[in-house]
Coordinates of C-alpha atoms in Angstrom, one line a residue:
X1 CA 0.0 0.0 0.0
X2 CA 1.4 3.4 -1.0
X3 CA 1.8 6.3 1.3
X4 CA -1.2 8.1 -0.3
X5 CA -3.3 5.0 0.0
X6 CA -2.5 4.7 3.7
X7 CA -3.4 8.4 4.1
X8 CA -6.6 7.9 2.3
X9 CA -7.6 4.9 4.5
X10 CA -6.6 6.8 7.6
X11 CA -8.9 9.6 6.5
X12 CA -11.8 7.2 6.2
X13 CA -11.2 5.5 9.5
X14 CA -10.2 8.6 11.5
X15 CA -12.4 11.3 9.9
X16 CA -15.3 9.8 8.0
X17 CA -16.5 7.1 10.3
X18 CA -16.2 9.1 13.6
X19 CA -18.0 11.9 11.7
X20 CA -20.9 9.5 11.0
X21 CA -20.2 9.2 7.3
X22 CA -20.7 5.4 7.0
X23 CA -22.4 4.7 3.7
X24 CA -20.3 2.0 2.2
X25 CA -20.9 3.0 -1.4
X26 CA -19.8 6.6 -0.7
X27 CA -16.8 5.4 1.2
X28 CA -15.7 3.2 -1.7
X29 CA -16.0 6.1 -4.1
X30 CA -13.7 8.1 -1.9
X31 CA -11.3 5.1 -1.8
X32 CA -11.2 4.9 -5.6
X33 CA -10.5 8.6 -6.4
X34 CA -6.9 9.8 -5.8
X35 CA -7.2 13.4 -4.6
X36 CA -3.4 14.0 -4.8
X37 CA -3.6 13.8 -8.6
X38 CA -5.9 16.8 -8.6
X39 CA -3.7 19.0 -6.4
X40 CA -0.5 20.9 -7.2
X41 CA 2.8 19.5 -5.8
X42 CA 2.8 22.0 -2.9
X43 CA -0.6 20.7 -1.7
X44 CA -0.3 17.0 -2.3
X45 CA 0.9 16.2 1.3
X46 CA -2.4 17.7 2.5
X47 CA -4.6 15.7 0.2
X48 CA -6.3 13.6 2.9
X49 CA -6.0 15.9 5.9
X50 CA -9.1 17.3 7.6
X51 CA -8.4 20.9 6.6
X52 CA -9.6 23.4 4.0
X53 CA -6.7 24.1 1.7
X54 CA -6.1 27.8 1.2
X55 CA -5.1 28.3 -2.5
X56 CA -5.5 32.1 -2.7
X57 CA -6.3 35.0 -0.5
X58 CA -10.0 34.5 -1.1
X59 CA -10.4 30.8 -2.0
X60 CA -10.1 27.4 -0.3
X61 CA -10.6 23.9 -1.5
X62 CA -12.9 22.2 1.1
X63 CA -11.8 19.2 3.0
X64 CA -12.8 15.7 1.8
X65 CA -14.7 15.1 5.0
X66 CA -16.8 18.2 4.4
X67 CA -17.5 17.0 0.9
X68 CA -18.4 13.6 2.2
X69 CA -20.8 15.0 4.8
X70 CA -22.7 17.0 2.3
X71 CA -22.9 14.1 -0.2
X72 CA -24.1 11.8 2.5
X73 CA -26.9 14.2 3.3
X74 CA -27.7 14.9 -0.4
X75 CA -28.8 11.3 -1.2
X76 CA -27.8 11.6 -4.9
X77 CA -29.1 8.8 -7.1
X78 CA -27.8 7.5 -10.4
X79 CA -30.4 9.3 -12.5
X80 CA -29.7 12.8 -11.0
X81 CA -28.3 15.8 -12.8
X82 CA -26.2 17.7 -10.3
X83 CA -24.9 21.3 -10.4
X84 CA -21.7 21.6 -8.4
X85 CA -21.0 25.3 -7.6
X86 CA -17.3 26.1 -6.9
X87 CA -16.0 22.9 -8.5
X88 CA -12.3 23.9 -8.2
X89 CA -9.8 21.6 -10.0
X90 CA -12.0 18.7 -10.6
X91 CA -11.7 16.3 -7.5
X92 CA -15.2 17.0 -6.2
X93 CA -16.6 16.7 -9.7
X94 CA -14.9 13.3 -10.0
X95 CA -16.4 12.1 -6.8
X96 CA -19.9 13.2 -7.7
X97 CA -19.6 11.7 -11.2
X98 CA -19.6 8.3 -9.6
X99 CA -22.9 9.0 -7.9
X100 CA -24.9 10.9 -10.5
X101 CA -25.9 10.7 -14.1
X102 CA -24.4 14.0 -15.1
X103 CA -22.5 16.7 -13.3
X104 CA -22.4 20.3 -14.3
X105 CA -19.2 21.7 -12.7
X106 CA -19.4 25.5 -12.3
X107 CA -16.1 27.4 -11.6
X108 CA -15.5 31.1 -11.7
X109 CA -11.7 31.0 -11.6
X110 CA -10.4 30.4 -15.1
X111 CA -7.1 28.8 -13.9
X112 CA -9.0 26.2 -11.8
X113 CA -11.4 25.6 -14.6
X114 CA -8.5 24.9 -17.0
X115 CA -6.9 22.6 -14.5
X116 CA -10.1 20.7 -14.0
X117 CA -10.4 20.2 -17.7
X118 CA -7.0 18.6 -17.8
X119 CA -7.5 16.5 -14.7
X120 CA -10.9 15.1 -15.8
X121 CA -9.6 14.3 -19.2
X122 CA -6.6 12.5 -17.8
X123 CA -8.8 10.5 -15.5
X124 CA -11.2 9.7 -18.3
X125 CA -14.3 11.1 -16.6
X126 CA -16.8 11.8 -19.3
X127 CA -20.1 12.6 -17.5
X128 CA -18.8 15.9 -16.2
X129 CA -19.4 19.2 -18.1
X130 CA -17.0 21.9 -17.0
X131 CA -18.5 25.4 -17.0
X132 CA -16.7 28.7 -16.5
X133 CA -19.2 31.2 -15.0
X134 CA -20.6 33.1 -12.1
X135 CA -21.3 31.1 -8.9
X136 CA -24.4 33.0 -7.9
X137 CA -25.9 33.0 -11.3
X138 CA -25.6 29.3 -11.7
X139 CA -26.1 27.8 -15.1
X140 CA -29.6 28.3 -16.4
X141 CA -28.9 26.9 -19.8
X142 CA -28.8 23.3 -18.5
X143 CA -31.3 23.6 -15.7
X144 CA -33.4 22.4 -14.0
X145 CA -31.2 20.4 -11.6
X146 CA -32.1 17.6 -9.3
X147 CA -29.4 18.5 -6.9
X148 CA -27.4 21.7 -6.4
X149 CA -24.4 21.6 -4.1
X150 CA -22.4 24.7 -3.1
X151 CA -18.8 24.0 -2.2
X152 CA -18.3 26.9 0.2
X153 CA -20.4 29.0 2.6
X154 CA -22.7 31.8 1.7
X155 CA -25.0 34.2 3.6
X156 CA -27.8 32.6 1.6
X157 CA -28.2 31.0 -1.9
X158 CA -29.2 33.3 -4.7
X159 CA -32.6 33.4 -6.2
X160 CA -31.0 32.4 -9.5
X161 CA -29.7 29.2 -8.0
X162 CA -33.0 28.3 -6.3
X163 CA -34.9 28.9 -9.5
X164 CA -32.8 26.4 -11.3
X165 CA -34.0 23.5 -9.1
X166 CA -36.3 20.9 -10.6
X167 CA -39.6 20.1 -8.8
X168 CA -38.5 18.1 -5.7
X169 CA -35.0 19.2 -6.3
X170 CA -32.6 20.0 -3.4
X171 CA -30.0 22.6 -2.9
X172 CA -27.4 22.1 -0.1
X173 CA -25.4 25.1 1.2
X174 CA -23.5 26.0 4.3
X175 CA -24.8 29.4 5.6
X176 CA -22.7 31.8 7.8
X177 CA -24.7 32.7 10.9
X178 CA -22.3 35.3 12.2
X179 CA -20.4 37.7 9.9
X180 CA -17.4 37.9 12.2
X181 CA -17.0 34.1 12.6
X182 CA -16.0 31.5 10.1
X183 CA -18.7 29.2 11.3
X184 CA -21.6 27.8 9.3
X185 CA -24.5 25.4 9.3
X186 CA -25.6 23.1 6.5
X187 CA -29.1 23.8 5.2
X188 CA -31.1 22.0 2.6
X189 CA -33.6 23.8 0.4
X190 CA -36.2 21.7 -1.3
X191 CA -38.5 22.9 -4.1
X192 CA -42.0 21.4 -3.9
X193 CA -44.7 22.7 -6.3
X194 CA -42.9 26.0 -6.8
X195 CA -42.4 26.5 -3.1
X196 CA -39.0 26.5 -1.4
X197 CA -38.7 24.7 2.0
X198 CA -35.6 25.3 4.1
X199 CA -34.4 22.9 6.8
X200 CA -31.4 22.7 9.0
X201 CA -29.2 19.6 8.5
X202 CA -26.2 19.9 10.7
X203 CA -23.3 22.1 11.9
X204 CA -20.6 22.1 9.3
X205 CA -17.9 24.8 9.1
X206 CA -17.0 25.8 5.6
X207 CA -14.9 28.6 4.2
X208 CA -16.7 31.3 2.3
X209 CA -17.1 30.8 -1.4

C-alpha cells in the first residue's frame, strides 16, 4: 500500500467514520478517487487531511470530510443531474460523477477551470461538463437540476440558483450565521410545487465561497 493509499484509508477511518459518514458505497467512491492527482505539488501532502486548503487570499478547497458529509446528506441517485458550484480543480466533480448521471461543474476561476479540464480528461471522466461562469448566477442553460451543491459557505443562496431546481430538487449550502466568525450550518432547500422549503441539516464549518 502506497503512502497516499494509507493516508486515504486513515482519512476514512479517522475522519469519516467518527463523523458519521458510513455509507459503504460513498466510502468506496472516496477510496477509488486519488485526490493527490488533482492537487499541485505544494498541496499533495495535505490531500487527505481534515483541513480546507487555502489556495489564494479568497479561496479554499474544502476538506474531503466536508464534501463527504454534504454528499451523505444529499442522497444523490444514479439518475440525478447535479450542479456543483465552486468545483475547483475537478476532484469534487470526479467524486460526484460516480454517484450521479451528469455533473455540471461550475467554476469562476479560469485557472481552476482549465486545471479541472486537464484532470478530468486525464482520469477519463466523461459525465462531467465543465463550465466557467458566475457562482451565484448558476447555469440556467442546462437547468433544472435535481441537486445543487455549493462548495463553500454563503450568507444565503441566490434566487437564480434556487430557480434552477427541478420540482422536488434539493440545494445544499452552508450558511454563515455570524459575519465575524468562520462558522456555518448546513441547510437543505427543497423545491415542492414551486415553493421552497428550508431545513437545518447539521453544523458544518466551511470557508466562504
